[in-house]
Amino acid sequence: AWRSRPRLPRKNNPNNANANPNPPPPSPPPKKSSLFNPTPSLSATVMNHFKMPSSVLNYSLGGMGCSAGVIAVDLAKQMLQLTPNTYALVISTENITQNRYVGNARSMLMPNCIFRVGGAAILLSNKRSEGARAKYRLRHVVRTNLAASDEAFGCVYECEDDRGHRGVRLSKDLMAIAGAALKANITTLGPLVLPLSEQLIFAANLFARKVLRIKGVRPYVPDFSSAFEHVCIHTGGRGVIDAIEQQLR
């Protein structure tokens, strides 16, 4: 959960394009990429390119799919809690060029259509001096891990088809599993962000249904618009968006 903060206007500097700033090296810089995992790692490549000192910690997350970006932010948050007065650089990227599927299995052809090449980065800091110019403040990070479920474990699976072509298979249960994970996430996140009035209504509704067993009482869905100004939805295809819409109703 992020809270938006007003962005301060930047001073115009015609030399920005050629500037070569040398800020203190961020530590640690987690990097995530699900399928593209070269050796040396991308996090080591970043350190080598910018000649970061050996005191900088680096982590490379792989095989975690789209969720790895949020997991990397969570890792950075935990490291910042342990290391005061520092920075953390999170780089999220994916490159499926080397993992393009060349077979004919429909469930494995889908990633060729919906996944692309791209990247993003975010710089986090626990320095008080950076608070005035930060655009966002990180408030909560909630993670729901369903890896113990066989259905969830196999819904996005790298394997070979019957002809030996390697690719990523998307299960037909993917949308339902994503919806279940979102529901669990919202259930955990709700008490952290919802105003007290919404929590009291939800608790009263739950008490009436589970304890008093009053018939005809429908489950109350909290109004999350009272907690969030904006919701950024993972655009992993129309099916994912529809599943998220169902759970947010």
PDB file of C-alpha atoms in Angstrom:
ATOM      1  CA  ALA A   1       0.000   0.000   0.000  1.00  0.00           C
ATOM      2  CA  TRP A   2       1.420   3.342  -1.028  1.00  0.00           C
ATOM      3  CA  ARG A   3       0.412   6.794   0.088  1.00  0.00           C
ATOM      4  CA  SER A   4       0.836   9.455  -2.546  1.00  0.00           C
ATOM      5  CA  ARG A   5       2.742  12.572  -1.630  1.00  0.00           C
ATOM      6  CA  PRO A   6       2.891  15.852  -3.562  1.00  0.00           C
ATOM      7  CA  ARG A   7       5.766  16.048  -5.990  1.00  0.00           C
ATOM      8  CA  LEU A   8       7.984  19.090  -5.701  1.00  0.00           C
ATOM      9  CA  PRO A   9       8.742  20.914  -8.965  1.00  0.00           C
ATOM     10  CA  ARG A  10      12.193  20.279 -10.345  1.00  0.00           C
ATOM     11  CA  LYS A  11      14.512  23.042 -11.386  1.00  0.00           C
ATOM     12  CA  ASN A  12      15.173  23.173 -15.092  1.00  0.00           C
ATOM     13  CA  ASN A  13      18.729  22.248 -15.905  1.00  0.00           C
ATOM     14  CA  PRO A  14      19.725  22.216 -19.578  1.00  0.00           C
ATOM     15  CA  ASN A  15      22.731  20.082 -18.717  1.00  0.00           C
ATOM     16  CA  ASN A  16      20.728  17.267 -17.180  1.00  0.00           C
ATOM     17  CA  ALA A  17      21.089  15.115 -20.293  1.00  0.00           C
ATOM     18  CA  ASN A  18      24.890  15.175 -19.954  1.00  0.00           C
ATOM     19  CA  ALA A  19      25.062  15.234 -16.180  1.00  0.00           C
ATOM     20  CA  ASN A  20      26.877  12.419 -14.403  1.00  0.00           C
ATOM     21  CA  PRO A  21      25.730  12.586 -10.769  1.00  0.00           C
ATOM     22  CA  ASN A  22      27.599  10.504  -8.222  1.00  0.00           C
ATOM     23  CA  PRO A  23      25.192   9.942  -5.316  1.00  0.00           C
ATOM     24  CA  PRO A  24      26.012   7.596  -2.433  1.00  0.00           C
ATOM     25  CA  PRO A  25      25.640   3.989  -3.626  1.00  0.00           C
ATOM     26  CA  PRO A  26      22.273   2.466  -2.743  1.00  0.00           C
ATOM     27  CA  SER A  27      22.320  -0.537  -0.470  1.00  0.00           C
ATOM     28  CA  PRO A  28      20.920  -3.089  -0.956  1.00  0.00           C
ATOM     29  CA  PRO A  29      19.779  -3.289  -4.623  1.00  0.00           C
ATOM     30  CA  PRO A  30      17.380  -6.232  -5.090  1.00  0.00           C
ATOM     31  CA  LYS A  31      16.770  -7.203  -8.716  1.00  0.00           C
ATOM     32  CA  LYS A  32      14.039  -9.480 -10.046  1.00  0.00           C
ATOM     33  CA  SER A  33      13.556 -11.312 -13.300  1.00  0.00           C
ATOM     34  CA  SER A  34      11.462 -14.449 -13.577  1.00  0.00           C
ATOM     35  CA  LEU A  35      12.702 -16.245 -16.714  1.00  0.00           C
ATOM     36  CA  PHE A  36      15.759 -14.268 -17.809  1.00  0.00           C
ATOM     37  CA  ASN A  37      18.474 -15.219 -15.308  1.00  0.00           C
ATOM     38  CA  PRO A  38      21.930 -14.810 -16.894  1.00  0.00           C
ATOM     39  CA  THR A  39      25.296 -15.472 -15.278  1.00  0.00           C
ATOM     40  CA  PRO A  40      26.664 -13.151 -13.901  1.00  0.00           C
ATOM     41  CA  SER A  41      23.312 -12.064 -12.483  1.00  0.00           C
ATOM     42  CA  LEU A  42      21.636  -8.824 -13.538  1.00  0.00           C
ATOM     43  CA  SER A  43      22.144  -7.409 -10.039  1.00  0.00           C
ATOM     44  CA  ALA A  44      25.886  -8.088 -10.326  1.00  0.00           C
ATOM     45  CA  THR A  45      25.847  -6.493 -13.799  1.00  0.00           C
ATOM     46  CA  VAL A  46      24.303  -3.328 -12.357  1.00  0.00           C
ATOM     47  CA  MET A  47      26.952  -3.191  -9.627  1.00  0.00           C
ATOM     48  CA  ASN A  48      29.731  -3.678 -12.174  1.00  0.00           C
ATOM     49  CA  HIS A  49      28.357  -1.057 -14.560  1.00  0.00           C
ATOM     50  CA  PHE A  50      28.104   1.622 -11.880  1.00  0.00           C
ATOM     51  CA  LYS A  51      31.245   0.407 -10.042  1.00  0.00           C
ATOM     52  CA  MET A  52      29.461   0.070  -6.730  1.00  0.00           C
ATOM     53  CA  PRO A  53      31.706  -0.821  -3.777  1.00  0.00           C
ATOM     54  CA  SER A  54      31.737  -4.286  -2.219  1.00  0.00           C
ATOM     55  CA  SER A  55      29.886  -2.926   0.820  1.00  0.00           C
ATOM     56  CA  VAL A  56      26.715  -2.800  -1.304  1.00  0.00           C
ATOM     57  CA  LEU A  57      24.504  -5.856  -0.812  1.00  0.00           C
ATOM     58  CA  ASN A  58      22.763  -7.294  -3.855  1.00  0.00           C
ATOM     59  CA  TYR A  59      20.059  -9.920  -4.323  1.00  0.00           C
ATOM     60  CA  SER A  60      18.678 -11.462  -7.494  1.00  0.00           C
ATOM     61  CA  LEU A  61      15.158 -12.941  -7.429  1.00  0.00           C
ATOM     62  CA  GLY A  62      14.051 -15.333 -10.162  1.00  0.00           C
ATOM     63  CA  GLY A  63      11.260 -17.749 -10.989  1.00  0.00           C
ATOM     64  CA  MET A  64       8.624 -15.785  -9.057  1.00  0.00           C
ATOM     65  CA  GLY A  65       6.747 -14.337 -12.010  1.00  0.00           C
ATOM     66  CA  CYS A  66       4.916 -11.040 -11.822  1.00  0.00           C
ATOM     67  CA  SER A  67       4.766 -11.108  -8.026  1.00  0.00           C
ATOM     68  CA  ALA A  68       8.553 -10.811  -7.729  1.00  0.00           C
ATOM     69  CA  GLY A  69       8.388  -7.023  -8.108  1.00  0.00           C
ATOM     70  CA  VAL A  70       6.329  -6.642  -4.937  1.00  0.00           C
ATOM     71  CA  ILE A  71       8.431  -9.308  -3.188  1.00  0.00           C
ATOM     72  CA  ALA A  72      11.573  -7.333  -4.057  1.00  0.00           C
ATOM     73  CA  VAL A  73      10.018  -4.184  -2.575  1.00  0.00           C
ATOM     74  CA  ASP A  74       9.214  -6.160   0.579  1.00  0.00           C
ATOM     75  CA  LEU A  75      12.818  -7.387   0.733  1.00  0.00           C
ATOM     76  CA  ALA A  76      14.082  -3.828   0.307  1.00  0.00           C
ATOM     77  CA  LYS A  77      11.758  -2.631   3.075  1.00  0.00           C
ATOM     78  CA  GLN A  78      13.066  -5.275   5.482  1.00  0.00           C
ATOM     79  CA  MET A  79      16.674  -4.438   4.653  1.00  0.00           C
ATOM     80  CA  LEU A  80      16.035  -0.723   5.165  1.00  0.00           C
ATOM     81  CA  GLN A  81      14.587  -1.514   8.587  1.00  0.00           C
ATOM     82  CA  LEU A  82      17.898  -3.159   9.475  1.00  0.00           C
ATOM     83  CA  THR A  83      20.172  -0.584   7.832  1.00  0.00           C
ATOM     84  CA  PRO A  84      19.439   3.022   8.855  1.00  0.00           C
ATOM     85  CA  ASN A  85      20.200   6.108   6.793  1.00  0.00           C
ATOM     86  CA  THR A  86      20.622   4.405   3.436  1.00  0.00           C
ATOM     87  CA  TYR A  87      19.040   3.639   0.050  1.00  0.00           C
ATOM     88  CA  ALA A  88      17.628   0.579  -1.689  1.00  0.00           C
ATOM     89  CA  LEU A  89      17.325   0.281  -5.457  1.00  0.00           C
ATOM     90  CA  VAL A  90      14.756  -2.214  -6.785  1.00  0.00           C
ATOM     91  CA  ILE A  91      14.978  -3.153 -10.473  1.00  0.00           C
ATOM     92  CA  SER A  92      12.210  -5.202 -12.070  1.00  0.00           C
ATOM     93  CA  THR A  93      12.698  -6.530 -15.588  1.00  0.00           C
ATOM     94  CA  GLU A  94      11.758  -9.382 -17.872  1.00  0.00           C
ATOM     95  CA  ASN A  95      13.072 -10.623 -21.207  1.00  0.00           C
ATOM     96  CA  ILE A  96      11.224 -13.518 -22.841  1.00  0.00           C
ATOM     97  CA  THR A  97      13.182 -13.411 -26.109  1.00  0.00           C
ATOM     98  CA  GLN A  98      15.296 -16.410 -25.101  1.00  0.00           C
ATOM     99  CA  ASN A  99      12.263 -18.209 -23.678  1.00  0.00           C
ATOM    100  CA  ARG A 100      10.000 -17.911 -26.706  1.00  0.00           C
ATOM    101  CA  TYR A 101       7.957 -21.061 -27.175  1.00  0.00           C
ATOM    102  CA  VAL A 102       8.150 -22.560 -30.676  1.00  0.00           C
ATOM    103  CA  GLY A 103       5.752 -25.490 -30.250  1.00  0.00           C
ATOM    104  CA  ASN A 104       2.006 -25.833 -30.843  1.00  0.00           C
ATOM    105  CA  ALA A 105       0.526 -26.477 -27.374  1.00  0.00           C
ATOM    106  CA  ARG A 106      -2.144 -23.805 -26.841  1.00  0.00           C
ATOM    107  CA  SER A 107      -1.565 -23.513 -23.083  1.00  0.00           C
ATOM    108  CA  MET A 108       2.113 -22.790 -23.755  1.00  0.00           C
ATOM    109  CA  LEU A 109       1.554 -20.416 -26.679  1.00  0.00           C
ATOM    110  CA  MET A 110      -0.291 -17.879 -24.507  1.00  0.00           C
ATOM    111  CA  PRO A 111       2.878 -16.418 -22.889  1.00  0.00           C
ATOM    112  CA  ASN A 112       4.125 -15.556 -26.394  1.00  0.00           C
ATOM    113  CA  CYS A 113       1.043 -13.375 -26.844  1.00  0.00           C
ATOM    114  CA  ILE A 114       0.700 -11.607 -23.479  1.00  0.00           C
ATOM    115  CA  PHE A 115       4.281 -11.240 -22.193  1.00  0.00           C
ATOM    116  CA  ARG A 116       6.831  -8.791 -23.546  1.00  0.00           C
ATOM    117  CA  VAL A 117      10.205  -7.224 -22.734  1.00  0.00           C
ATOM    118  CA  GLY A 118      10.431  -4.325 -20.336  1.00  0.00           C
ATOM    119  CA  GLY A 119      11.678  -3.004 -17.044  1.00  0.00           C
ATOM    120  CA  ALA A 120      11.158  -0.516 -14.243  1.00  0.00           C
ATOM    121  CA  ALA A 121      13.049   0.664 -11.183  1.00  0.00           C
ATOM    122  CA  ILE A 122      12.291   2.395  -7.904  1.00  0.00           C
ATOM    123  CA  LEU A 123      14.606   3.966  -5.363  1.00  0.00           C
ATOM    124  CA  LEU A 124      13.649   3.670  -1.706  1.00  0.00           C
ATOM    125  CA  SER A 125      15.280   5.364   1.257  1.00  0.00           C
ATOM    126  CA  ASN A 126      14.852   5.616   5.013  1.00  0.00           C
ATOM    127  CA  LYS A 127      16.688   8.945   5.208  1.00  0.00           C
ATOM    128  CA  ARG A 128      14.639  11.691   6.825  1.00  0.00           C
ATOM    129  CA  SER A 129      16.227  14.235   4.516  1.00  0.00           C
ATOM    130  CA  GLU A 130      14.689  12.472   1.482  1.00  0.00           C
ATOM    131  CA  GLY A 131      11.127  12.640   2.834  1.00  0.00           C
ATOM    132  CA  ALA A 132      10.453  16.116   1.461  1.00  0.00           C
ATOM    133  CA  ARG A 133      11.028  15.153  -2.163  1.00  0.00           C
ATOM    134  CA  ALA A 134       9.686  11.579  -2.105  1.00  0.00           C
ATOM    135  CA  LYS A 135       6.563  11.069  -4.200  1.00  0.00           C
ATOM    136  CA  TYR A 136       5.276   8.084  -2.207  1.00  0.00           C
ATOM    137  CA  ARG A 137       5.599   6.653   1.274  1.00  0.00           C
ATOM    138  CA  LEU A 138       5.547   2.873   1.602  1.00  0.00           C
ATOM    139  CA  ARG A 139       3.078   1.971   4.339  1.00  0.00           C
ATOM    140  CA  HIS A 140       2.326  -1.743   4.092  1.00  0.00           C
ATOM    141  CA  VAL A 141       3.484  -4.738   2.069  1.00  0.00           C
ATOM    142  CA  VAL A 142       1.268  -7.837   2.252  1.00  0.00           C
ATOM    143  CA  ARG A 143       2.186 -11.122   0.601  1.00  0.00           C
ATOM    144  CA  THR A 144       0.021 -14.224   0.200  1.00  0.00           C
ATOM    145  CA  ASN A 145       1.965 -17.384  -0.625  1.00  0.00           C
ATOM    146  CA  LEU A 146      -0.068 -20.261  -2.073  1.00  0.00           C
ATOM    147  CA  ALA A 147       2.875 -22.453  -3.105  1.00  0.00           C
ATOM    148  CA  ALA A 148       1.708 -25.266  -0.790  1.00  0.00           C
ATOM    149  CA  SER A 149      -1.324 -25.741  -3.032  1.00  0.00           C
ATOM    150  CA  ASP A 150      -0.659 -28.076  -5.973  1.00  0.00           C
ATOM    151  CA  GLU A 151      -3.105 -26.127  -8.160  1.00  0.00           C
ATOM    152  CA  ALA A 152      -1.420 -22.804  -7.377  1.00  0.00           C
ATOM    153  CA  PHE A 153       2.069 -24.316  -7.723  1.00  0.00           C
ATOM    154  CA  GLY A 154       1.328 -25.617 -11.208  1.00  0.00           C
ATOM    155  CA  CYS A 155      -0.767 -22.767 -12.619  1.00  0.00           C
ATOM    156  CA  VAL A 156       2.316 -21.159 -14.244  1.00  0.00           C
ATOM    157  CA  TYR A 157       4.827 -23.897 -14.939  1.00  0.00           C
ATOM    158  CA  GLU A 158       7.958 -24.059 -17.095  1.00  0.00           C
ATOM    159  CA  CYS A 159       8.182 -27.432 -18.807  1.00  0.00           C
ATOM    160  CA  GLU A 160       8.550 -29.250 -22.131  1.00  0.00           C
ATOM    161  CA  ASP A 161       5.715 -30.246 -24.435  1.00  0.00           C
ATOM    162  CA  ASP A 162       5.388 -33.731 -25.971  1.00  0.00           C
ATOM    163  CA  ARG A 163       7.892 -32.772 -28.692  1.00  0.00           C
ATOM    164  CA  GLY A 164      10.537 -31.486 -26.319  1.00  0.00           C
ATOM    165  CA  HIS A 165       9.924 -27.755 -26.879  1.00  0.00           C
ATOM    166  CA  ARG A 166      10.434 -25.827 -23.648  1.00  0.00           C
ATOM    167  CA  GLY A 167       8.018 -23.104 -22.608  1.00  0.00           C
ATOM    168  CA  VAL A 168       5.743 -21.818 -19.871  1.00  0.00           C
ATOM    169  CA  ARG A 169       2.371 -23.511 -19.454  1.00  0.00           C
ATOM    170  CA  LEU A 170      -0.571 -21.480 -18.153  1.00  0.00           C
ATOM    171  CA  SER A 171      -3.230 -23.490 -16.344  1.00  0.00           C
ATOM    172  CA  LYS A 172      -6.940 -22.928 -16.900  1.00  0.00           C
ATOM    173  CA  ASP A 173      -7.202 -22.459 -13.111  1.00  0.00           C
ATOM    174  CA  LEU A 174      -4.902 -19.430 -13.169  1.00  0.00           C
ATOM    175  CA  MET A 175      -7.697 -16.855 -12.983  1.00  0.00           C
ATOM    176  CA  ALA A 176      -9.430 -18.571 -10.063  1.00  0.00           C
ATOM    177  CA  ILE A 177      -6.154 -18.932  -8.173  1.00  0.00           C
ATOM    178  CA  ALA A 178      -5.233 -15.289  -8.785  1.00  0.00           C
ATOM    179  CA  GLY A 179      -8.662 -14.266  -7.502  1.00  0.00           C
ATOM    180  CA  ALA A 180      -8.266 -16.408  -4.375  1.00  0.00           C
ATOM    181  CA  ALA A 181      -4.833 -14.923  -3.684  1.00  0.00           C
ATOM    182  CA  LEU A 182      -6.210 -11.415  -4.117  1.00  0.00           C
ATOM    183  CA  LYS A 183      -9.086 -12.150  -1.752  1.00  0.00           C
ATOM    184  CA  ALA A 184      -6.678 -13.446   0.902  1.00  0.00           C
ATOM    185  CA  ASN A 185      -4.463 -10.407   0.383  1.00  0.00           C
ATOM    186  CA  ILE A 186      -7.346  -7.972   0.762  1.00  0.00           C
ATOM    187  CA  THR A 187      -8.519  -9.780   3.906  1.00  0.00           C
ATOM    188  CA  THR A 188      -5.057  -9.293   5.436  1.00  0.00           C
ATOM    189  CA  LEU A 189      -4.634  -5.749   4.168  1.00  0.00           C
ATOM    190  CA  GLY A 190      -8.112  -4.532   5.168  1.00  0.00           C
ATOM    191  CA  PRO A 191      -7.506  -4.113   8.917  1.00  0.00           C
ATOM    192  CA  LEU A 192      -4.297  -2.192   8.165  1.00  0.00           C
ATOM    193  CA  VAL A 193      -5.809   0.433   5.871  1.00  0.00           C
ATOM    194  CA  LEU A 194      -9.588   0.606   6.322  1.00  0.00           C
ATOM    195  CA  PRO A 195     -11.020   3.370   8.535  1.00  0.00           C
ATOM    196  CA  LEU A 196     -12.461   2.323  11.897  1.00  0.00           C
ATOM    197  CA  SER A 197     -16.054   2.830  10.705  1.00  0.00           C
ATOM    198  CA  GLU A 198     -15.654   0.250   7.924  1.00  0.00           C
ATOM    199  CA  GLN A 199     -13.968  -2.203  10.274  1.00  0.00           C
ATOM    200  CA  LEU A 200     -16.809  -1.912  12.800  1.00  0.00           C
ATOM    201  CA  ILE A 201     -19.461  -2.543  10.137  1.00  0.00           C
ATOM    202  CA  PHE A 202     -17.538  -5.561   8.839  1.00  0.00           C
ATOM    203  CA  ALA A 203     -17.081  -6.957  12.379  1.00  0.00           C
ATOM    204  CA  ALA A 204     -20.782  -6.504  13.179  1.00  0.00           C
ATOM    205  CA  ASN A 205     -21.767  -8.245   9.944  1.00  0.00           C
ATOM    206  CA  LEU A 206     -19.395 -11.125  10.637  1.00  0.00           C
ATOM    207  CA  PHE A 207     -20.691 -11.473  14.210  1.00  0.00           C
ATOM    208  CA  ALA A 208     -24.289 -11.575  12.993  1.00  0.00           C
ATOM    209  CA  ARG A 209     -23.557 -14.276  10.417  1.00  0.00           C
ATOM    210  CA  LYS A 210     -21.098 -16.506  12.286  1.00  0.00           C
ATOM    211  CA  VAL A 211     -22.060 -16.140  15.948  1.00  0.00           C
ATOM    212  CA  LEU A 212     -25.744 -15.177  15.998  1.00  0.00           C
ATOM    213  CA  ARG A 213     -26.341 -17.144  12.762  1.00  0.00           C
ATOM    214  CA  ILE A 214     -28.976 -14.698  11.564  1.00  0.00           C
ATOM    215  CA  LYS A 215     -30.371 -15.928   8.268  1.00  0.00           C
ATOM    216  CA  GLY A 216     -30.598 -13.616   5.292  1.00  0.00           C
ATOM    217  CA  VAL A 217     -27.627 -11.459   6.286  1.00  0.00           C
ATOM    218  CA  ARG A 218     -25.357 -11.094   3.275  1.00  0.00           C
ATOM    219  CA  PRO A 219     -21.565 -10.791   3.736  1.00  0.00           C
ATOM    220  CA  TYR A 220     -20.497  -7.153   3.903  1.00  0.00           C
ATOM    221  CA  VAL A 221     -17.835  -6.069   1.431  1.00  0.00           C
ATOM    222  CA  PRO A 222     -15.892  -3.099   2.857  1.00  0.00           C
ATOM    223  CA  ASP A 223     -15.672   0.073   0.820  1.00  0.00           C
ATOM    224  CA  PHE A 224     -11.983   0.135  -0.089  1.00  0.00           C
ATOM    225  CA  SER A 225     -12.422   3.458  -1.870  1.00  0.00           C
ATOM    226  CA  SER A 226     -12.437   4.974   1.616  1.00  0.00           C
ATOM    227  CA  ALA A 227      -8.850   3.724   2.048  1.00  0.00           C
ATOM    228  CA  PHE A 228      -7.377   4.012  -1.464  1.00  0.00           C
ATOM    229  CA  GLU A 229      -7.397   6.902  -3.898  1.00  0.00           C
ATOM    230  CA  HIS A 230      -6.181   4.701  -6.750  1.00  0.00           C
ATOM    231  CA  VAL A 231      -5.883   0.977  -7.442  1.00  0.00           C
ATOM    232  CA  CYS A 232      -3.162  -0.200  -9.829  1.00  0.00           C
ATOM    233  CA  ILE A 233      -4.307  -3.466 -11.409  1.00  0.00           C
ATOM    234  CA  HIS A 234      -1.889  -6.021 -12.793  1.00  0.00           C
ATOM    235  CA  THR A 235      -2.595  -6.099 -16.531  1.00  0.00           C
ATOM    236  CA  GLY A 236      -1.713  -9.741 -17.162  1.00  0.00           C
ATOM    237  CA  GLY A 237      -4.526 -10.191 -19.645  1.00  0.00           C
ATOM    238  CA  ARG A 238      -8.279  -9.581 -19.716  1.00  0.00           C
ATOM    239  CA  GLY A 239      -8.961 -12.685 -17.644  1.00  0.00           C
ATOM    240  CA  VAL A 240      -6.786 -11.444 -14.782  1.00  0.00           C
ATOM    241  CA  ILE A 241      -8.510  -8.053 -14.798  1.00  0.00           C
ATOM    242  CA  ASP A 242     -11.956  -9.724 -14.776  1.00  0.00           C
ATOM    243  CA  ALA A 243     -10.947 -11.941 -11.842  1.00  0.00           C
ATOM    244  CA  ILE A 244      -9.704  -8.934  -9.889  1.00  0.00           C
ATOM    245  CA  GLU A 245     -12.942  -7.072 -10.640  1.00  0.00           C
ATOM    246  CA  GLN A 246     -14.961  -9.986  -9.258  1.00  0.00           C
ATOM    247  CA  GLN A 247     -13.021  -9.960  -5.989  1.00  0.00           C
ATOM    248  CA  LEU A 248     -13.170  -6.179  -5.564  1.00  0.00           C
ATOM    249  CA  ARG A 249     -16.950  -6.009  -5.876  1.00  0.00           C
TER     250      ARG A 249
END
